[in-house]
C-alpha positions as MATLAB code, in Angstrom:
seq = 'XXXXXXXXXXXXXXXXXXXXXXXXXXXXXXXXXXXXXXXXXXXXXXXXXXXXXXXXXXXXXXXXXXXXXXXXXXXXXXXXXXXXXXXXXXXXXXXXXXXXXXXXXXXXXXXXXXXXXXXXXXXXXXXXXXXXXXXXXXXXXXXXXXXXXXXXXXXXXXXXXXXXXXXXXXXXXXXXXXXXXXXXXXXXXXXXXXXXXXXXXXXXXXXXXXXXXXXXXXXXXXXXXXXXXXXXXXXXXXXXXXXXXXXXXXXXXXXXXXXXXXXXXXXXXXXXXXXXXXXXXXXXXXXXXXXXXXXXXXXXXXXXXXXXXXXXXXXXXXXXXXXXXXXXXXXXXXXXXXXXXXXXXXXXXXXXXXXXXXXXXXXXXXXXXXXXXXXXXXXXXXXXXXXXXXXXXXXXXXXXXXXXXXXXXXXX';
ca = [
       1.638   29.640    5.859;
      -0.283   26.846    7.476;
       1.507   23.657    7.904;
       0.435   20.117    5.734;
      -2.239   18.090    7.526;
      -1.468   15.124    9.442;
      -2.065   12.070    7.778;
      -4.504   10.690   10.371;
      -8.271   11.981    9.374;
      -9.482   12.393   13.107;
      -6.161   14.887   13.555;
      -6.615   16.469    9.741;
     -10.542   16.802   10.731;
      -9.697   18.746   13.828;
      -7.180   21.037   12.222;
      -9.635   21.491    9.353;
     -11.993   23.059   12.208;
      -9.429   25.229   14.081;
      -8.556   26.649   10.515;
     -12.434   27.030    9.843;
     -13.615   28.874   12.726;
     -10.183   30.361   13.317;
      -9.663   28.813   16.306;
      -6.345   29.251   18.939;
      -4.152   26.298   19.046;
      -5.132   25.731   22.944;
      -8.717   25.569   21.978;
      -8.394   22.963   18.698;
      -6.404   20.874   21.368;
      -9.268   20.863   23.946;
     -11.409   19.817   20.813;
      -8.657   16.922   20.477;
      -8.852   16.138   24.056;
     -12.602   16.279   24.057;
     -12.566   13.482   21.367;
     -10.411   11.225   23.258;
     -12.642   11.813   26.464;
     -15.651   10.679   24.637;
     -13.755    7.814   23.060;
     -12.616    6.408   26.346;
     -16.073    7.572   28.137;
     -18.354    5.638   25.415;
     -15.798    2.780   25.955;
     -17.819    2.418   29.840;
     -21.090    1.761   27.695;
     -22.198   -1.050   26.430;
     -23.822   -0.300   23.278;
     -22.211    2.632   22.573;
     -23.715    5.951   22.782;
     -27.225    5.229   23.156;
     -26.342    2.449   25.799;
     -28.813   -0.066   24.155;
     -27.279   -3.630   23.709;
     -26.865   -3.584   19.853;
     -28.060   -7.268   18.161;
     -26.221   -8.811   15.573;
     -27.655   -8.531   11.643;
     -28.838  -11.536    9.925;
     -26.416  -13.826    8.823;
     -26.855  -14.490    5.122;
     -23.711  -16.680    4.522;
     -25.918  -19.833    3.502;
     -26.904  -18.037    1.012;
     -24.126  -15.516   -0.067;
     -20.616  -17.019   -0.050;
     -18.641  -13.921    0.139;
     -17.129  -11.619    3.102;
     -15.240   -8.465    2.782;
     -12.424   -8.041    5.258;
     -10.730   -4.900    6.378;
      -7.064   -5.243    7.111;
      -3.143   -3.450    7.258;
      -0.981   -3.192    4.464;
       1.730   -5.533    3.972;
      -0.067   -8.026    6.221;
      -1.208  -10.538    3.144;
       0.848  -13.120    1.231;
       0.668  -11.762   -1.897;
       2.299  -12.978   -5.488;
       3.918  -10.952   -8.295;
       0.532  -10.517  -10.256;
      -0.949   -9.056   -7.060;
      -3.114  -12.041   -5.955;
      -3.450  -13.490   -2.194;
      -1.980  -17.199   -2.624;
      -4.158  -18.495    0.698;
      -7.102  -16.982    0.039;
      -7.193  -17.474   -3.128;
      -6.949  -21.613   -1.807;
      -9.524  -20.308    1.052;
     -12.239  -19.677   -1.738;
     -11.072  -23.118   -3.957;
     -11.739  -24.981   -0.544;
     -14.679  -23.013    0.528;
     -16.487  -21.291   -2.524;
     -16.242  -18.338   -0.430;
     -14.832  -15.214   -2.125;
     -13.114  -12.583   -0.029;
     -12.960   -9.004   -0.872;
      -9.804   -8.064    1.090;
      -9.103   -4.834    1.529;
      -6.507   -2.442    3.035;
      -8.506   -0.207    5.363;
      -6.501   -0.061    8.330;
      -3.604    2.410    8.699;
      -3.612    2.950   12.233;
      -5.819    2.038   15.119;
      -7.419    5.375   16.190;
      -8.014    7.061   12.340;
      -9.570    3.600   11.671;
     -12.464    4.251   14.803;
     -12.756    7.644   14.123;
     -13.847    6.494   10.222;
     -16.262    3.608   11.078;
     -17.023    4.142   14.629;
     -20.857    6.463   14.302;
     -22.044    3.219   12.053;
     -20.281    0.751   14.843;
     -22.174    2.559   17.585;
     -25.395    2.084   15.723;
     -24.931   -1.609   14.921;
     -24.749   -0.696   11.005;
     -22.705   -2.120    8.044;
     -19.229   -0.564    8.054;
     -18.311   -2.399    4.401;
     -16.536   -5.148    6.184;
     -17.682   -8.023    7.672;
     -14.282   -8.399    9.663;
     -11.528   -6.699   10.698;
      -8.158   -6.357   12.172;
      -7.969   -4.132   14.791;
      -4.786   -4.218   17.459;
      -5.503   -6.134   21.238;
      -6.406   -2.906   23.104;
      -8.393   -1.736   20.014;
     -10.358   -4.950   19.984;
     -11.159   -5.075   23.121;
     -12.886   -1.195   23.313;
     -15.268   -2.915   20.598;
     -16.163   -5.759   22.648;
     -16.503   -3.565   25.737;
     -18.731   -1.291   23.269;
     -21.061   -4.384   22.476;
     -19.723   -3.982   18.651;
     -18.669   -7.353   18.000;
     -20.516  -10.466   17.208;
     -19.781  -13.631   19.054;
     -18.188  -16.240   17.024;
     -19.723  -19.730   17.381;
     -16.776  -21.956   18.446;
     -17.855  -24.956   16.965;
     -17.729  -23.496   13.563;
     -14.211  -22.889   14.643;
     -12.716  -25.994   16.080;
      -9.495  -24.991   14.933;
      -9.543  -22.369   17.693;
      -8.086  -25.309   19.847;
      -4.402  -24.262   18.345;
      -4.558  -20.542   19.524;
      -1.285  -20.331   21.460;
      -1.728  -20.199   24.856;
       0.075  -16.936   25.441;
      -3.029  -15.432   24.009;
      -5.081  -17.327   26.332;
      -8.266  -15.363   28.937;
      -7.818  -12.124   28.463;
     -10.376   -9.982   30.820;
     -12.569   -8.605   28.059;
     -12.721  -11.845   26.146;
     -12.131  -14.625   28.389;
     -13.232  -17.398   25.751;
     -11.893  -15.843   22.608;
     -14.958  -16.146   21.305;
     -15.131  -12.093   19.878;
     -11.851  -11.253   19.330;
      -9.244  -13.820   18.108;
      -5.650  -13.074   17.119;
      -4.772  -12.928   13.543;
      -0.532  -12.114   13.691;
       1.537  -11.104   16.668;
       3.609   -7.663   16.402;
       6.765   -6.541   17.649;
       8.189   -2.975   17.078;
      11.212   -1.975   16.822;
      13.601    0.247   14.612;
      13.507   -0.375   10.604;
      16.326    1.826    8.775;
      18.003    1.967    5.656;
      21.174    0.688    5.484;
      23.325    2.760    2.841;
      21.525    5.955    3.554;
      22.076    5.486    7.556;
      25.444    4.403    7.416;
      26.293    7.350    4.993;
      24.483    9.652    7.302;
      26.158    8.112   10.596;
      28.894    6.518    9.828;
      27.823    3.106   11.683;
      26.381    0.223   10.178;
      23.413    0.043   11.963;
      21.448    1.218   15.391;
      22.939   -0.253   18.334;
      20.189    1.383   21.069;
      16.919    3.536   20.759;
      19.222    6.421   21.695;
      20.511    6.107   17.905;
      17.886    7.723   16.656;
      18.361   11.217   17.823;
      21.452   11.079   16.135;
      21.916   14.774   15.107;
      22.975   13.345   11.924;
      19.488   11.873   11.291;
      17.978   14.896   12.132;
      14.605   15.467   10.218;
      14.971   11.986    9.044;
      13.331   10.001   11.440;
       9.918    8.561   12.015;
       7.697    7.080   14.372;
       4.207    5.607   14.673;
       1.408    6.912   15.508;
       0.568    3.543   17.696;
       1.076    5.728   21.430;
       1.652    2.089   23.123;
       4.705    1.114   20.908;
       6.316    4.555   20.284;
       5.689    5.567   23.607;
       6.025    1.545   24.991;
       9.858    1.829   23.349;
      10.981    5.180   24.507;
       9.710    3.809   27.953;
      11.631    0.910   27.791;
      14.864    2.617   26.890;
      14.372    4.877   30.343;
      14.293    1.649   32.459;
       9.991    1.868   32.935;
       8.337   -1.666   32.819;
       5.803   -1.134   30.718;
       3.590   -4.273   32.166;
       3.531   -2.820   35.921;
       1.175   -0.042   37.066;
       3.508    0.607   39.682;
       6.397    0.970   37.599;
       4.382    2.364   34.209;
       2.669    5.550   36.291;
       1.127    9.004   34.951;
       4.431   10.841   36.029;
       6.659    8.321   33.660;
       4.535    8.324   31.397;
       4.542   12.181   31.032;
       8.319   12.513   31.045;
       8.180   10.173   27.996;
       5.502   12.612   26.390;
       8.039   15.424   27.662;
      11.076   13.486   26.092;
       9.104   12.927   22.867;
       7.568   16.159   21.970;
      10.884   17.610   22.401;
      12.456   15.328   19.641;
       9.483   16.712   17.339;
       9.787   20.205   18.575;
      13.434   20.338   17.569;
      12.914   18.514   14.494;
      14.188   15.182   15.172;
      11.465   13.410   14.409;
       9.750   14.713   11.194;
       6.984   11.587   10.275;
       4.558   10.617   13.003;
       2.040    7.884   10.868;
       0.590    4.354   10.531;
       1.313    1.237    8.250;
       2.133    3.910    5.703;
       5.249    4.977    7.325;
       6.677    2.516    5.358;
       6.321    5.141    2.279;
       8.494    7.483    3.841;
      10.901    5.107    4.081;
      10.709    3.860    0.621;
      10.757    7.334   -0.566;
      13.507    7.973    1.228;
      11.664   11.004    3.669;
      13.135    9.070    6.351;
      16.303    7.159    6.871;
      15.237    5.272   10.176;
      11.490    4.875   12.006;
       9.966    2.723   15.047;
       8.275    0.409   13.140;
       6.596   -3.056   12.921;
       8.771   -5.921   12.031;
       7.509   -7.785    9.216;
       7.153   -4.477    7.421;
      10.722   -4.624    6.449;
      10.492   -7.738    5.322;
       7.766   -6.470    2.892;
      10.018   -3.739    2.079;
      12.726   -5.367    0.958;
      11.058   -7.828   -1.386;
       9.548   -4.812   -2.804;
      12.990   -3.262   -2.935;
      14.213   -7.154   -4.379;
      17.637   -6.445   -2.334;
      18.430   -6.416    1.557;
      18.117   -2.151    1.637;
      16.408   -1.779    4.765;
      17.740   -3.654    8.354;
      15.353   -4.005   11.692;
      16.650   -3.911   14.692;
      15.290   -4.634   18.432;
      16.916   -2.212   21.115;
      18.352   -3.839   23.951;
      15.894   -2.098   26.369;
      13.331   -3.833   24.959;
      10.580   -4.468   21.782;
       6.604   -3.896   22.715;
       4.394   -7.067   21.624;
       0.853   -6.527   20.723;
      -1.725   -8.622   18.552;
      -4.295   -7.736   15.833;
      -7.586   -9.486   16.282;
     -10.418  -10.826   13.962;
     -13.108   -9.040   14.855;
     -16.675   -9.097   13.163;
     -18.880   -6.243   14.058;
     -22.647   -6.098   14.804;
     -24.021   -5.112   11.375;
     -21.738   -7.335    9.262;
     -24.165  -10.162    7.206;
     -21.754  -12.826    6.903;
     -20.538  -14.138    9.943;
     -20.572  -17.933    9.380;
     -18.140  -17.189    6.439;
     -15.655  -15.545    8.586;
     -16.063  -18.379   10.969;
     -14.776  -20.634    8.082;
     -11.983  -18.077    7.117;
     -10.849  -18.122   11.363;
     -10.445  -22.019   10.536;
      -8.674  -22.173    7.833;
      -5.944  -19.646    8.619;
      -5.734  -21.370   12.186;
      -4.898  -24.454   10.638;
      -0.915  -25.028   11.241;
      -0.390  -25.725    7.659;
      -1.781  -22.441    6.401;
      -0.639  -20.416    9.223;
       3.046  -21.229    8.472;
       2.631  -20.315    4.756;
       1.284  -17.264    5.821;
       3.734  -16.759    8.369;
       6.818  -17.607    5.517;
       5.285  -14.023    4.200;
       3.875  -11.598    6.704;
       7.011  -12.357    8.709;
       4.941  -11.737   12.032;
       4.194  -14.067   15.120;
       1.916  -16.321   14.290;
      -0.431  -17.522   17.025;
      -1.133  -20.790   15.804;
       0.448  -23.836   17.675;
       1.562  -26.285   15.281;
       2.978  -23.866   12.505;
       6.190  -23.989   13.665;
       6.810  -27.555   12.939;
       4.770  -26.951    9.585;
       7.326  -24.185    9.061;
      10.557  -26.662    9.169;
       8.775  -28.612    5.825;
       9.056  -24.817    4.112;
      12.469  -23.794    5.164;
      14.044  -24.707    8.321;
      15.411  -21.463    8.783;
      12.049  -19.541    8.770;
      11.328  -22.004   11.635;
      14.301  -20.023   13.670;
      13.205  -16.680   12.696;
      12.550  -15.193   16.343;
      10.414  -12.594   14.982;
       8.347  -15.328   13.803;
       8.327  -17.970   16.032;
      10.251  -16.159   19.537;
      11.957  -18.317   22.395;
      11.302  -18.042   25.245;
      14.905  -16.409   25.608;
      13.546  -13.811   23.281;
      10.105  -13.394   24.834;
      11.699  -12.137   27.942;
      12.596   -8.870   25.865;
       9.188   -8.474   24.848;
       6.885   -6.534   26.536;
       2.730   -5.598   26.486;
       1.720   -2.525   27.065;
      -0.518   -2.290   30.380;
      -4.159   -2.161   30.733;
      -5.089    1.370   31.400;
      -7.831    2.464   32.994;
     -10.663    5.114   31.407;
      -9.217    7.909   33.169;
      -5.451    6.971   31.893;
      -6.577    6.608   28.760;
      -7.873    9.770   28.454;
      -5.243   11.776   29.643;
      -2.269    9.413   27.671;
      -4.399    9.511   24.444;
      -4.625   13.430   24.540;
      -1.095   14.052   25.216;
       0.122   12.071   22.380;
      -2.606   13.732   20.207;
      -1.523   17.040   21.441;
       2.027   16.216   20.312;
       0.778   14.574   16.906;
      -1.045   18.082   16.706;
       1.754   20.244   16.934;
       3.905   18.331   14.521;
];
């Protein structure tokens, strides 16, 4: 009997064609290989397959005031009747009406849907998105994005300077952070403590708990899955010399073992958080203002997150507009407004995530002086210390990383 597909389409496409043409397993995971090569080759081209510089569309925001953006779940203040409080105050301000939608469920199944219209400069039904750092910066490298006039931004002057030059956008002027992420370990409290007898984690090791066998997920993000089991061997993540192909393959080794044996039963995006509302899974690596979410959804303190002492990965999601998208001056405005301090910190008091925004913090204290404390919000630099990017890897790493965490994802 063959096995459910995986939830991510590029996997569940791949499958579909090893079933079709009766393929061996060895030759549907060359196929999965193959698709990560040509991801990471096309990501040495500027202008994607056909190597011609793609040029933006026409901008048609003078005289359409609207802009459909792609983004996660759970990453939107959102009241009880299912409206967006700031944006709905974005398009009072503005006259500009979003179309928000939640496209996004993880990085890679997100390419693999828009990335033949990307390549080609077309529409992809969103004028921006809200892809993760390393994500972002493969579709500036690409030539996908559209450069964001500055000026129609000048509240780009409170972008924390953490986030500050990196290589493949040295100005933020293409790819400018939305919310800060952390991962970590999300669980639910009766059902682990039932199952383990503890009240909560204490290390990453507490999640091959026998007693949480087949009850355990992770992401299917490879840098913060991969990033945390790292961390809890002792590799530093940020250093080439410590982060090398050899540790990186014992933590492939480590990891399809714990999905081999049945450990680990869910490997997904932002909709991991199903599993754990449907109870699939008692405990997942997950992303920390998800459980936030989940417990106002659950309207009682069920599920607990917790930050292994070894160490929490730290990543960003970028606005990103892409070459084909008509309405670029409108997302300028929309960068502006949610970079002012005021509205960052009231959607901070929601998403629960870092926001990049200097200023909100002190905005924050006139909400609730206690969401001004919230670490996972607003870190010290005590905290920071624990926090950890994953490094820059190079084409050929990213190859060879990518396909053995596809190769596991296949097997599951």
């Amino acid at each position: 009997m063959n096995k459910p597909l995986p939830e991510d389409p590029m996997m569940r496409d791949l499958i579909k064609m090893a079933r079709r043409h009766q393929m061996t397993r060895r030759a549907a995971l060359a196929g999965a290989g193959a698709t990560a090569a040509t991801l990471a080759l096309a990501a040495c081209a500027p202008g994607g397959s056909t190597g011609e510089a793609l040029t933006p569309a026409a901008d048609l925001s003078d005289s359409e005031k609207t802009l459909i953006w792609h983004n996660w779940s759970l990453y939107m203040d959102e009241d009880d009747n299912g409206k967006y409080p700031t944006l709905e105050k974005f398009t009072a301000q503005t006259g500009i009406e979003v179309e928000y939608k939640i496209e996004i469920d993880d990085n890679d199944s997100y390419f693999s849907k828009v990335q033949k219209q990307l390549a080609k400069g077309q529409d992809i039904g969103a004028d921006v998105a809200c892809p993760t750092e390393w994500m972002a910066a493969r579709w500036v490298n690409l030539g996908y994005t559209q450069q964001f006039d500055l000026a129609n931004i000048p509240n780009h002057k409170n972008l924390a300077p953490a986030y500050n030059n990196p290589a493949y956008d040295p100005d933020r002027s293409r790819a400018i952070p939305y919310q800060g992420i952390l991962a970590g370990i999300t669980y639910n409290k009766a059902e682990y403590k039932k199952a383990t007898g503890k009240d909560s984690p204490t290390s990453l090791e507490d999640l091959w708990d026998p007693a949480l066998k087949g009850r355990v997920g992770v992401l299917s993000e490879m840098r913060d899955t991969i990033g945390l089991i790292l961390l809890a061997n002792g590799i530093d993540i940020t250093s080439e010399s410590s982060l090398t192909e050899d540790a990186f393959m014992n933590a492939i080794d480590f990891f399809a073992g714990k999905v081999a044996d049945g450990q680990i039963s869910k490997i997904k995006g932002n909709s991991y958080s199903e599993d754990l509302e449907n109870g699939d899974t008692i405990a997942a690596i997950a992303w920390s203002g998800d459980t936030v979410q989940l417990n106002l959804s659950a309207e009682t303190e069920k599920y607990g997150f917790f930050i292994p002492e070894s160490g929490t990965t730290i990543s960003a999601d970028c606005f990103v507009t892409p070459m084909g998208a008509t309405h670029k001056r409108n997302v300028e405005e929309l960068i502006n407004y949610y970079y002012d301090p005021k509205v960052a910190a009231e959607l901070a008091a929601w998403v629960n995530y870092v926001t990049p925004v200097v200023g909100a913090q002190e905005e924050a204290v006139k909400i609730d002086p206690a969401l001004a404390e919230n670490q996972l919000i607003f870190p010290s630099e005590d905290f920071m210390k624990n926090a950890h990017g994953f490094r820059s890897l190079t084409g050929e790493e990213s190859v060879k990383f990518s396909k053995a965490f596809q190769d596991v994802m296949l097997g599951a």
